[in-house]
Structure formats: structure tokens, C-alpha cells
CSV table of C-alpha atoms in Angstrom, one decimal:
chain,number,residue,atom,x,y,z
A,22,UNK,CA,-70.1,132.1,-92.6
A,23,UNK,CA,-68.3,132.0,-88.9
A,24,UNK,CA,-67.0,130.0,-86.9
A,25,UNK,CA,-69.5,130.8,-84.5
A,26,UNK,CA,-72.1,129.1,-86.9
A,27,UNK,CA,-70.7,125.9,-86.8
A,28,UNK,CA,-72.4,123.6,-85.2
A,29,UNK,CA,-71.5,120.3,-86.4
A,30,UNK,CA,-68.9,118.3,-88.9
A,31,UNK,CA,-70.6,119.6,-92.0
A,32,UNK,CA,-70.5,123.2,-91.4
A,33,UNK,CA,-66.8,122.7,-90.3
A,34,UNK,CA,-66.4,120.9,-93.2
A,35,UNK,CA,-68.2,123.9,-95.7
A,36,UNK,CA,-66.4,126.5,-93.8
A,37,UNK,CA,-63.2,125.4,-94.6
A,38,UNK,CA,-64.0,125.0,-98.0
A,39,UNK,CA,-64.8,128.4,-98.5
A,40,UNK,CA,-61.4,129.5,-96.9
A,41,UNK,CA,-59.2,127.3,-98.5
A,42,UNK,CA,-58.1,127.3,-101.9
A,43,UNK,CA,-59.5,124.4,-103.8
A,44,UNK,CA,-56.1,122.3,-104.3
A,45,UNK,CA,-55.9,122.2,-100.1
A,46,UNK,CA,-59.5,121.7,-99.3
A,47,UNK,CA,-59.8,118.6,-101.9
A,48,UNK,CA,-56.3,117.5,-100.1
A,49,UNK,CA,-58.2,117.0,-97.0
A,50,UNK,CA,-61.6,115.9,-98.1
A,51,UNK,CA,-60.2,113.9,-100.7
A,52,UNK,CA,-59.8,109.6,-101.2
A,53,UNK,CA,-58.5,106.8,-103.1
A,54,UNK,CA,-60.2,105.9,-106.5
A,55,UNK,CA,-63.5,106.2,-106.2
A,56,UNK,CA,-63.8,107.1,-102.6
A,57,UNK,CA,-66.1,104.4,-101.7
A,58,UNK,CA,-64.2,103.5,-98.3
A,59,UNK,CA,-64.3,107.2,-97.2
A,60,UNK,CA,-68.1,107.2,-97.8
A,61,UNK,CA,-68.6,103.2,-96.5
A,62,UNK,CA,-66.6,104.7,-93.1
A,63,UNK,CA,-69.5,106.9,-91.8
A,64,UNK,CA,-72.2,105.1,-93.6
A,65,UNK,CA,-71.3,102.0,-91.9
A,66,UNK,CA,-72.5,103.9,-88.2
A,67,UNK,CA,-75.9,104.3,-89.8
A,68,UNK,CA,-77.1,100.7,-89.9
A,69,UNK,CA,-76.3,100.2,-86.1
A,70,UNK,CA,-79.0,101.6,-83.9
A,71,UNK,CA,-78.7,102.3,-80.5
A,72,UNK,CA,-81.4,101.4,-77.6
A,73,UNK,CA,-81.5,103.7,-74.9
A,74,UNK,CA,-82.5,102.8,-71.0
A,75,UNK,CA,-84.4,105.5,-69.0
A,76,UNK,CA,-85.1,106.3,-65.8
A,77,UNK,CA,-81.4,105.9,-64.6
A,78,UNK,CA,-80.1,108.9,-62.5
A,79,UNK,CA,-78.0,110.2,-65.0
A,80,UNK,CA,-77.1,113.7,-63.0
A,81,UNK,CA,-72.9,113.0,-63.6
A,82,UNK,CA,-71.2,111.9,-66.5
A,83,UNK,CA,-68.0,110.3,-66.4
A,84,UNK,CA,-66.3,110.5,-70.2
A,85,UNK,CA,-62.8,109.4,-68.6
A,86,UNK,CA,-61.4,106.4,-70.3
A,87,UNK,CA,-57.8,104.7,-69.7
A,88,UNK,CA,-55.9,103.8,-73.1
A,89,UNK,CA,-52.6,102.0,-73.5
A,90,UNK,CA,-51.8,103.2,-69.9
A,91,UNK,CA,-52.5,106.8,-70.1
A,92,UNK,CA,-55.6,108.6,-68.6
A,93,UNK,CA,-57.9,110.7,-71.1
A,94,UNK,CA,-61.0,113.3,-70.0
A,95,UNK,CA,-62.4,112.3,-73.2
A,96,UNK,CA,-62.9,109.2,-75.2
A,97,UNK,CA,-61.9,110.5,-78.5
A,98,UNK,CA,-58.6,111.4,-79.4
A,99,UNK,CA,-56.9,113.7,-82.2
A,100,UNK,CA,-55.2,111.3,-84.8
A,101,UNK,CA,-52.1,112.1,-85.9
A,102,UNK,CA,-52.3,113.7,-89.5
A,103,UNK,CA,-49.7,115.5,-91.8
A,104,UNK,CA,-48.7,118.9,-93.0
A,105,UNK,CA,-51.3,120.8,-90.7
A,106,UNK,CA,-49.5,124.0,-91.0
A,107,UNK,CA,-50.3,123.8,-94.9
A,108,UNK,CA,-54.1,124.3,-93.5
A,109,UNK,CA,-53.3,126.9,-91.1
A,110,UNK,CA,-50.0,128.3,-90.2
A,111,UNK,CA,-50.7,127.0,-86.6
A,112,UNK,CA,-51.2,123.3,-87.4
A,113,UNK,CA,-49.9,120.9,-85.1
A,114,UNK,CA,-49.6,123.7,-82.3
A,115,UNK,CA,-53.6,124.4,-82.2
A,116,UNK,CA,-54.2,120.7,-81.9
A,117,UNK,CA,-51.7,119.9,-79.3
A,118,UNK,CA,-52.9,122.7,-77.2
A,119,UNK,CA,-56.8,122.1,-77.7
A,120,UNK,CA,-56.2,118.4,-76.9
A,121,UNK,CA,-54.4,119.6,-73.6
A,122,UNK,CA,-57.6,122.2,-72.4
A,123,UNK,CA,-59.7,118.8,-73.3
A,124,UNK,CA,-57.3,116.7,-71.8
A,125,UNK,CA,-57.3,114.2,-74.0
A,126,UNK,CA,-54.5,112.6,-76.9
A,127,UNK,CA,-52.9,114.1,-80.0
A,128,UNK,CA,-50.6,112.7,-82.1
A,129,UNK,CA,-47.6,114.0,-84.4
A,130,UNK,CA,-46.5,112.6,-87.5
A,131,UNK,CA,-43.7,111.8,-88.9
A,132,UNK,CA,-45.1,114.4,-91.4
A,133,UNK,CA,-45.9,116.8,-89.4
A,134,UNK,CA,-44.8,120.6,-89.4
A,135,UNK,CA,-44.2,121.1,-85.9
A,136,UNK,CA,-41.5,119.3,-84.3
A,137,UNK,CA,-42.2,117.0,-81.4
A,138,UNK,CA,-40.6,119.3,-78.7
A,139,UNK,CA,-42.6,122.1,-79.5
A,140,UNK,CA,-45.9,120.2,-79.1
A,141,UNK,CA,-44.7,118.4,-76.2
A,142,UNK,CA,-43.9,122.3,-74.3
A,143,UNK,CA,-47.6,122.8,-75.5
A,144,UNK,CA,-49.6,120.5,-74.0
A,145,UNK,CA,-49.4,118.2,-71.0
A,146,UNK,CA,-52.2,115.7,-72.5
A,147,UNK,CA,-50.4,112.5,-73.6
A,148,UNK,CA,-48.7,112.7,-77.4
A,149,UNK,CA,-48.7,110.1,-79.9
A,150,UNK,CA,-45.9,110.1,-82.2
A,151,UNK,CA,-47.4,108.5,-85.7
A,152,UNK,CA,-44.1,107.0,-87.3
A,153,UNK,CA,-43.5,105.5,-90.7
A,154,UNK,CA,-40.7,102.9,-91.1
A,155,UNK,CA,-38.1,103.6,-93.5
A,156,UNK,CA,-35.7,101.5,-95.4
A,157,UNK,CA,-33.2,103.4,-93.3
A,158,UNK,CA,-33.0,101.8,-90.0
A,159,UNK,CA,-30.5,104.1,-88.7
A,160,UNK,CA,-33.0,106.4,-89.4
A,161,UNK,CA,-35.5,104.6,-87.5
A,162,UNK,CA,-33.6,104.5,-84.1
A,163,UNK,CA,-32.6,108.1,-84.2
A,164,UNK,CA,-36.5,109.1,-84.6
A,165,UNK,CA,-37.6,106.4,-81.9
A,166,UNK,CA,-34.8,108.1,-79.8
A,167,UNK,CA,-35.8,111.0,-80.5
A,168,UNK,CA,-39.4,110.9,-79.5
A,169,UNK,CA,-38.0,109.4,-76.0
A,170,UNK,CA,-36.2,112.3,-75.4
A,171,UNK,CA,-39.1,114.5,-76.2
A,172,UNK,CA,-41.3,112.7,-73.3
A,173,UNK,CA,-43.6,111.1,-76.2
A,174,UNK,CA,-45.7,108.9,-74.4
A,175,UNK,CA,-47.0,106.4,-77.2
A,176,UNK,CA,-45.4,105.4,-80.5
A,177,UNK,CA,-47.6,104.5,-83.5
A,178,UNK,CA,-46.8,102.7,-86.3
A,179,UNK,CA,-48.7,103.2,-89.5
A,180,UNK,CA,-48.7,99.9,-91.5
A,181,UNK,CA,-51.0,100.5,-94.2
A,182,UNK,CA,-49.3,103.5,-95.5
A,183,UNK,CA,-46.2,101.3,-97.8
A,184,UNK,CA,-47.4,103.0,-100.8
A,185,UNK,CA,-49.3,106.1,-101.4
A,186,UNK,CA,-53.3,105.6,-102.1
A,187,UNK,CA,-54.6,106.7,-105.8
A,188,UNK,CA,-55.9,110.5,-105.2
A,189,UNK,CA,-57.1,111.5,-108.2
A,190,UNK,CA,-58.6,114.6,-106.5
A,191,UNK,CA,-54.6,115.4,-106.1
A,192,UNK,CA,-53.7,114.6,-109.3
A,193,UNK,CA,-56.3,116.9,-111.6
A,194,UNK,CA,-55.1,119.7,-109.4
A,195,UNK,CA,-51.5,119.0,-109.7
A,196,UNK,CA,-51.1,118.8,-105.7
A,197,UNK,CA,-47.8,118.3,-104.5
A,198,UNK,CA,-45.2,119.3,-102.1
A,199,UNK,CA,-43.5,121.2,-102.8
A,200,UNK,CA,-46.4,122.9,-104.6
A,201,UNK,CA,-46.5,122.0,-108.4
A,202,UNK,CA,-49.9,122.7,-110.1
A,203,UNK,CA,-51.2,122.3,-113.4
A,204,UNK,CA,-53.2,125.7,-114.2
A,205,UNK,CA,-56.5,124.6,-112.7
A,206,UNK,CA,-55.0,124.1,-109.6
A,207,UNK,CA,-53.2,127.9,-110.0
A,208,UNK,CA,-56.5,129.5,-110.5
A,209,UNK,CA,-58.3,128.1,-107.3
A,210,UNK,CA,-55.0,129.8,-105.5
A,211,UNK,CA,-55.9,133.0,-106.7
A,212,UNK,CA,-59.5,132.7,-106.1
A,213,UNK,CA,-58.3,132.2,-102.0
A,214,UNK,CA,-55.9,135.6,-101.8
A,215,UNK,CA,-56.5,135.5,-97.7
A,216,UNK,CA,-54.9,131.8,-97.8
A,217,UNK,CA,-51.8,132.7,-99.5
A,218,UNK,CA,-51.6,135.9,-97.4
A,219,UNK,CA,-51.8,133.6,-94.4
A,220,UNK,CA,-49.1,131.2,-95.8
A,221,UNK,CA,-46.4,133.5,-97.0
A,222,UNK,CA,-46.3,136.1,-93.6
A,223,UNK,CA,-45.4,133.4,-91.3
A,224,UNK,CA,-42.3,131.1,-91.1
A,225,UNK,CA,-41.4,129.2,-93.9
A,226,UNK,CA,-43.1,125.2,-94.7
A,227,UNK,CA,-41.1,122.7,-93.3
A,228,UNK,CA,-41.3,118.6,-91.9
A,229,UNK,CA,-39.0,119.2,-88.4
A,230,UNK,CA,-38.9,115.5,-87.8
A,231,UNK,CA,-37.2,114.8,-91.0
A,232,UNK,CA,-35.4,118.4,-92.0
A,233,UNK,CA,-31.9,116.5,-93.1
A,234,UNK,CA,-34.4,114.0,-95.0
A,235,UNK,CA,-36.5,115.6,-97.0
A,236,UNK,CA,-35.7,119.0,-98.4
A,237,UNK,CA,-38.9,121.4,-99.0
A,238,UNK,CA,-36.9,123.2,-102.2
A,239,UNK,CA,-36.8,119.9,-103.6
A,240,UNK,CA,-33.1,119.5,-103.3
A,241,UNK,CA,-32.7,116.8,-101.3
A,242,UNK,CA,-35.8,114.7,-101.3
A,243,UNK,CA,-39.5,116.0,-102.4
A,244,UNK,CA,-42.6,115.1,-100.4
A,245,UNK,CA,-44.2,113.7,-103.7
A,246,UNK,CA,-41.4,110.6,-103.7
A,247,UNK,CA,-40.7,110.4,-99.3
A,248,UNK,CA,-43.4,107.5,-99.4
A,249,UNK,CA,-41.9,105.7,-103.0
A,250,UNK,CA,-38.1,106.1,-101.8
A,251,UNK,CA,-37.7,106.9,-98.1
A,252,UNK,CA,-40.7,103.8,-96.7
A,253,UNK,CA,-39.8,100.4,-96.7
A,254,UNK,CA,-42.6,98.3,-98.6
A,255,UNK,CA,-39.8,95.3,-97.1
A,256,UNK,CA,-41.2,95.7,-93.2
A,257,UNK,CA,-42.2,92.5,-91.4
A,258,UNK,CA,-43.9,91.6,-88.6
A,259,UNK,CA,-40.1,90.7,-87.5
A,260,UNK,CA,-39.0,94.3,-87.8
A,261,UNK,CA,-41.7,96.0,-85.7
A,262,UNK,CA,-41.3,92.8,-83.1
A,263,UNK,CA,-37.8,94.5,-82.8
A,264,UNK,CA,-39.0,97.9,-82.8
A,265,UNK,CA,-41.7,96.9,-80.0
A,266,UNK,CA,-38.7,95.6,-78.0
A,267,UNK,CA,-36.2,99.0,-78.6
A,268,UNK,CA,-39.1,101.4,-77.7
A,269,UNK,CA,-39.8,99.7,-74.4
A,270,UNK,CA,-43.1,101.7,-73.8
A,271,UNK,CA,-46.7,101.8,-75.1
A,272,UNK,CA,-46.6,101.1,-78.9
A,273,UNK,CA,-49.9,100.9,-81.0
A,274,UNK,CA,-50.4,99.7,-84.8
A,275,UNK,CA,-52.5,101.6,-86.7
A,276,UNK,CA,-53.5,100.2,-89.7
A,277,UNK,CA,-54.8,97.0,-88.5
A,278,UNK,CA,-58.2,95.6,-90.0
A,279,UNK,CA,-58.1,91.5,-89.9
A,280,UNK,CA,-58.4,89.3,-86.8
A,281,UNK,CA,-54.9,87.5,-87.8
A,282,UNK,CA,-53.2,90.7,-87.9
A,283,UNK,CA,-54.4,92.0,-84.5
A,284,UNK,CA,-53.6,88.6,-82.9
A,285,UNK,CA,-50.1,89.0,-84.6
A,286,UNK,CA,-49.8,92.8,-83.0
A,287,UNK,CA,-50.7,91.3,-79.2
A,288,UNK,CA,-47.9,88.4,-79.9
A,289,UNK,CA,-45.0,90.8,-80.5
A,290,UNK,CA,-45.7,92.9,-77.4
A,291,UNK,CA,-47.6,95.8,-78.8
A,292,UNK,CA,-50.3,97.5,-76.3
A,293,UNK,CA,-53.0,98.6,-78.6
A,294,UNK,CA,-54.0,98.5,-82.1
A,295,UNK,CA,-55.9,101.2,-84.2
A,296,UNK,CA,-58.3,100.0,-86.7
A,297,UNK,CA,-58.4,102.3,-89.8
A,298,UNK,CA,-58.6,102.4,-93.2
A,299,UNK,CA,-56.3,105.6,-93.6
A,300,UNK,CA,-60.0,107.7,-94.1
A,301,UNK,CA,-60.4,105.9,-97.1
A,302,UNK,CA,-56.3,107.0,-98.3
A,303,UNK,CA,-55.2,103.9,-99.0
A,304,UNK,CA,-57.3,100.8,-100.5
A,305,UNK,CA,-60.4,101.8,-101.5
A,306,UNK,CA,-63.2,98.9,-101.2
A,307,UNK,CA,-61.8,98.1,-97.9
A,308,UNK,CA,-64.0,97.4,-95.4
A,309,UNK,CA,-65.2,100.1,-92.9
A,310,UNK,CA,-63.4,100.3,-89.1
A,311,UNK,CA,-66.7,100.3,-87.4
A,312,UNK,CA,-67.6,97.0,-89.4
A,313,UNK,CA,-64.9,95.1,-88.7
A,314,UNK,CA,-64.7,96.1,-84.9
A,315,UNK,CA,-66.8,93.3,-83.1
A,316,UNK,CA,-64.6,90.5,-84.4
A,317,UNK,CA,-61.3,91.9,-83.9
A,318,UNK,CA,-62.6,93.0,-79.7
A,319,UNK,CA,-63.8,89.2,-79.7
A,320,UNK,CA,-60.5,88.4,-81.0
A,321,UNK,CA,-58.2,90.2,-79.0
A,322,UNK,CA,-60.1,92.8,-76.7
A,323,UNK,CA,-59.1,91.4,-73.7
A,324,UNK,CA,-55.4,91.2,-74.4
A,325,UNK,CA,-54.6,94.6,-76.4
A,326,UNK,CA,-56.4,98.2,-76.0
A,327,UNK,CA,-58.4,97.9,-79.5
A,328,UNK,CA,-59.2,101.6,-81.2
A,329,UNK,CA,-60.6,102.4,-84.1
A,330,UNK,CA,-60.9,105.7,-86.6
A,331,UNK,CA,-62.8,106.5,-90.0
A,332,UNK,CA,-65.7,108.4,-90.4
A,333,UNK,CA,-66.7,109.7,-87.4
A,334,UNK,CA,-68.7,112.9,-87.4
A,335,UNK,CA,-71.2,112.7,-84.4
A,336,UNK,CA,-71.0,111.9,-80.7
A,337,UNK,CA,-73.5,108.7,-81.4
A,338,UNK,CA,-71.0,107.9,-83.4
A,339,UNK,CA,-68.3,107.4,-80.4
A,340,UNK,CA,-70.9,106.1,-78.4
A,341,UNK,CA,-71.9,102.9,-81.0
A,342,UNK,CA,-67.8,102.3,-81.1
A,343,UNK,CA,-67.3,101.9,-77.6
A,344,UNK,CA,-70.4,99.9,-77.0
A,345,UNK,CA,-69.0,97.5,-79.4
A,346,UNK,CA,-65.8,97.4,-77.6
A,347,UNK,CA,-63.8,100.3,-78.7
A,348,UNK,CA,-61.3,101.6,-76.0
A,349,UNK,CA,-61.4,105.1,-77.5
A,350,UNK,CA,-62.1,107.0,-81.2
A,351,UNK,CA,-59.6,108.7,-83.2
A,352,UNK,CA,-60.7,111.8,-84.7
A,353,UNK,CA,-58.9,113.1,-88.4
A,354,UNK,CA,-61.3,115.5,-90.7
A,355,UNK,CA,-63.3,115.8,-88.1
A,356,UNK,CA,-60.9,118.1,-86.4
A,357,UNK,CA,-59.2,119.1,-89.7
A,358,UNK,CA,-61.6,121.1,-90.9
A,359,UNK,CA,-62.1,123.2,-87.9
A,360,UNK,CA,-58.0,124.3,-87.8
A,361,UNK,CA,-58.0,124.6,-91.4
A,362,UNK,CA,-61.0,127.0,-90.7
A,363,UNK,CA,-60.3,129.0,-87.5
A,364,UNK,CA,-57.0,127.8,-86.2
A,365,UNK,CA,-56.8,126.6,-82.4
A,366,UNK,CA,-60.2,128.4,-82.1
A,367,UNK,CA,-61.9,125.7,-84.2
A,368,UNK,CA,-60.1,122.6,-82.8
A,369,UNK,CA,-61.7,123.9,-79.5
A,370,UNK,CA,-65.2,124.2,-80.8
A,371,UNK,CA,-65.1,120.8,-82.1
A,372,UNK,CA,-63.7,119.2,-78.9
A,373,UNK,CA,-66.3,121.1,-77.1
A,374,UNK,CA,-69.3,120.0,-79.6
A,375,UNK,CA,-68.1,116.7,-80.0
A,376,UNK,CA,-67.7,116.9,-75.9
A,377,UNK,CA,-71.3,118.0,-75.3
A,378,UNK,CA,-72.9,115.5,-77.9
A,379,UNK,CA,-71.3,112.6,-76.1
A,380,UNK,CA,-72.6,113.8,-72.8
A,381,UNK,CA,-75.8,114.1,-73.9
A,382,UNK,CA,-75.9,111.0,-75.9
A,383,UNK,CA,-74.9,110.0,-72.4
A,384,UNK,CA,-77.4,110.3,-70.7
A,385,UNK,CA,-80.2,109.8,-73.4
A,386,UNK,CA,-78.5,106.1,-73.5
A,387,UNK,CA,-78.8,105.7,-69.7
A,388,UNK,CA,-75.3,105.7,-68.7
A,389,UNK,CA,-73.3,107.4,-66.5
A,390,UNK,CA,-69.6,106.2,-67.3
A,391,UNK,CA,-68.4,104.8,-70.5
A,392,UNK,CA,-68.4,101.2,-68.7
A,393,UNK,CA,-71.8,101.0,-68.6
A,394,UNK,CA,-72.4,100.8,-72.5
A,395,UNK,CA,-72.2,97.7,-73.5
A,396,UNK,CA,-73.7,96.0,-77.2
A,397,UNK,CA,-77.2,95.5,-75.2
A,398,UNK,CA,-77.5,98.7,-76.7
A,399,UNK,CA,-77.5,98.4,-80.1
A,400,UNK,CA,-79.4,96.5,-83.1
A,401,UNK,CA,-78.1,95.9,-86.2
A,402,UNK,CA,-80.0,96.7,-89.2
């Protein structure tokens, strides 16, 4: 199987899975508990229909949308994920620079294996810095400094990540970082010899946005206890008020998924919220993105940029978020699996497939700029 035979999320998704070795693919792929949230987030877009108009003059396609203050081509963006180079010794860099020839967001983590400056040198589409808040508030200056010295346009703030979600995926493999696994989790390495080839002939693993944190040898702090010693479980609505207020610039939530919360977010200042259920990560049974996303744009959409993420795998799938309301989409596996699979090349081919499939939904709906959909084009089953 190539890369050239991909031709939507699933065949990304069963590409990668042949290429990586099983400990990594179920990394990615994987949930909390039972994994009913991660399979509720794109279920949820099948009950919605949609109900096309004809007969428009549909010859252009405008897929520009504005988002907390900054201009995108596209009205998906790449979500900030971690450890990307652990997919594919590009990571971070294939997705910065895809998202720049698609002019549209990315995002870094706090997580992520590619330091902030390097992506920003890479791409001149606007960068998202995904930030975790740590019982070190010292700490959380310097990286908030940090990321305004490295021209990062937006910061996000994940909330609903206090505590790690229960992966058991992870644990019957023994994934962790630094790697420690059990036997069965050994033997699906040595199945993948061209992944561990990849891995050890380029530079060494590392988190550049926390290297005098957390120490990849295990010395210092291990990745396996960074979310159970390093985050602050302690953070209020008063600390991120005062975060808000230091950052001066856009800042987003992401994490939100009840009305109160996203009427809280637009009271301390903050210009957009995300609405996500961490893929599923976190609290499984909560309710899908795409469900609760009417009431929270009736709630708040005309005071704060709403987004949402989770689950998306198809362009109709953008297009039944924004008619709801949704400013713009995050993307996570969805782009994922492609770099894990090919690299930069396969962050391209998605953008461009999820590119096309939103034009054509386009103008199949009727509509000519993202505007013009509205919820008088969809039914609820």
C-alpha cells in the first residue's frame, strides 16, 4: 500500500498501521476506557443530514474564514498534538510546513518535539501554541514569554487534560516515554524494523519546550509522571483570567464542552474557545463536540470565536460544523495518520483531500463562501 492510494481517513489510517509498530499506532488510534467518546465523536456527524440548494452559480469557491483575528485559506486547522516526531522523525516540522503551502493554522504543544522557533522559521501560516498549566508559575511565564518572542500568534489552553485519560491500549503494551514495554509491546517493535531504523538514524527524542523540565533518560522527570507531577489539577478560572490578562493577545480554551463554561471563557477576556473531548483521551462517556455545538454558538457565538474538534474524517463533516455555527474545525488523527505514514508528503495529501472534498461539498450544498451555510441546511435525525 502507498501513499498514493490513499484516498480518504481510513486508508491513512490502515497505512499507518502497517508502518508503525503496534505500541505507536495503538498510541495514536487509541482512547480512554472503553472508547465510546472516540467512536460517539464521528458517529455523532451521521445523524445530521445536510439539504443541498441547486441551481446557484457555484463557478468560485471561497473556503477563507477569519478565526480569533487571524486569516485562514481553509476552514480546518491542524490541532496541536504531542510527540509527533515519535511517528515520524519529521513531526512537527511536516505539519508546520503543510499547514503554511495550505495556508491555514497549526499548533505546537507544550509536548511537542520541535521547538517553537523552528516551526515558526517554517511556516508563515499562523501557530498555535497548545499550553498546559503547571504548578510552576514561574514556569508558566517563561513559556508564555517564550512563545511571544517566537511570534506565536494564538495561545491555547488545554483544560481538560489535569489528569491523564485511562488508555488501556497503552497500558497492555507497556507504552511509555521513555520507552518501557512489557514483552508484547517488544515483539510488535521487531515486527516494524523500518520504524526503528527511521528512529535511531536521526537526532535523538526530545520535548524542546520543556528540555530543563523533563529529562528523556528519565533523570530528571519522565513523560509517564509530567501530567501527575508537573500540571496543576489546582487551576481556576482566576488563574487563566490572569493568564488571559499577561498574554495580551488572542487566547483560546480548548477543552470547553458546557454552556456555563464557555460563558465563563468570554467573561475573563478569552477570544475563542475549542470544543473537544481530547479525541475521546480524557472522560470517556462525554458527550460528542459536534452534539454539544448548537447550544454553546446560541450561548456565546456572537461574543467569542466558538471551534470545535473530534472525529472528523470527511469534508461533510466540516461543512455540518460550520453550518451549525462553527468558526473553523480542528483536525488531530486525521492528519496524524498521514505524517506518521509518509512524513510532510502525507500531511499534504490530506490537506489537499480534505481541501477538495470541502469544495465539492461546496458547491453540491449551493454555496459559494462559508457564510452562506447556515442550519437551513441540515435535519436532524
Amino acid at each position: 500500500m502507498r501513499l498514493s492510494q490513499c484516498h480518504n481517513f481510513h486508508d491513512f489510517r490502515e497505512l499507518a498501521r502497517r508502518r508503525l509498530p503496534g505500541p505507536i499506532f495503538n498510541y495514536i488510534d487509541g482512547a480512554a476506557d472503553d472508547e465510546v467518546t472516540y467512536r460517539r465523536n464521528t458517529a455523532a456527524f451521521e445523524a445530521c443530514d445536510l439539504v443541498p440548494n441547486v441551481l446557484r452559480g457555484v463557478t468560485d469557491i471561497d473556503l477563507s474564514v477569519t478565526v480569533m483575528g487571524q486569516k485562514l485559506a481553509l476552514p480546518v486547522y491542524c490541532s496541536p498534538t504531542a510527540l509527533q516526531r515519535l511517528f515520524h522523525h519529521q513531526g512537527e516540522r511536516a505539519v508546520a510546513a503543510a499547514a503554511g503551502k495550505y495556508g491555514t493554522m497549526f499548533g505546537v504543544s507544550s509536548l511537542g518535539t520541535v521547538s517553537l522557533e523552528e516551526a515558526r522559521r517554517i511556516s508563515g501560516a499562523p501557530q498555535v501554541y497548545q499550553f498546559y498549566f503547571h504548578k510552576d508559575r514561574g514556569l508558566n511565564r517563561e513559556m508564555m514569554a517564550r512563545a511571544k518572542q517566537a511570534g506565536v500568534e494564538v495561545m491555547m489552553l488545554t483544560v481538560d487534560s489535569i489528569t491523564g485519560g485511562n488508555r488501556e491500549r497503552d497500558k497492555r503494551t507497556g507504552f511509555a516515554i521513555p520507552f518501557r514495554l512489557n514483552l508484547a509491546g517488544i515483539t510488535q517493535f521487531a515486527v516494524k524494523p523500518a520504524w526503528a531504523l527511521n528512529y535511531l538514524t536521526h537526532e535523538s527524542f526530545r520535548l524542546p519546550q520543556l528540555d530543563s523540565r523533563v529529562d528523556m533518560g528519565g533523570g530528571v522527570m519522565s513523560i509517564s509522571h509530567y501530567f501527575t507531577e508537573m500540571l496543576d489539577p489546582s487551576m481556576t478560572w482566576d488563574d487563566v483570567a490572569e493568564m488571559v490578562r499577561h498574554w495580551g493577545g488572542p487566547f483560546c480554551l480548548k477543552g470547553i464542552m458546557s454552556v456555563e463554561d464557555a460563558r465563563r471563557a468570554v467573561e475573563i477576556g478569552c477570544s475563542g474557545i475549542v470544543l473537544s473531548n481530547h479525541g475521546g483521551r480524557q472522560l470517556d462517556g462525554s458527550r460528542s463536540a459536534f452534539d454539544q455545538l448548537a447550544e454553546i454558538v446560541d450561548a456565546v457565538g456572537d461574543r467569542i470565536d466558538v471551534m470545535m474538534d473530534g472525529g472528523v474524517q470527511r469534508g461533510t463533516h466540516v461543512l455540518k460544523a460550520l453550518s451549525l455555527g462553527a468558526r473553523a474545525v480542528g483536525l488531530g488523527r486525521y492528519y496524524l495518520f498521514p505524517l506518521a505514514a509518509a512524513g510532510q508528503a502525507g500531511v499534504e495529501r490530506a490537506l489537499e483531500q480534505m481541501c477538495i472534498e470541502i469544495e465539492r461539498a461546496m458547491k453540491l450544498m449551493g454555496c459559494t463562501s462559508i457564510d452562506q451555510l447556515s442550519r437551513k441546511n441540515l435535519r436532524f435525525r
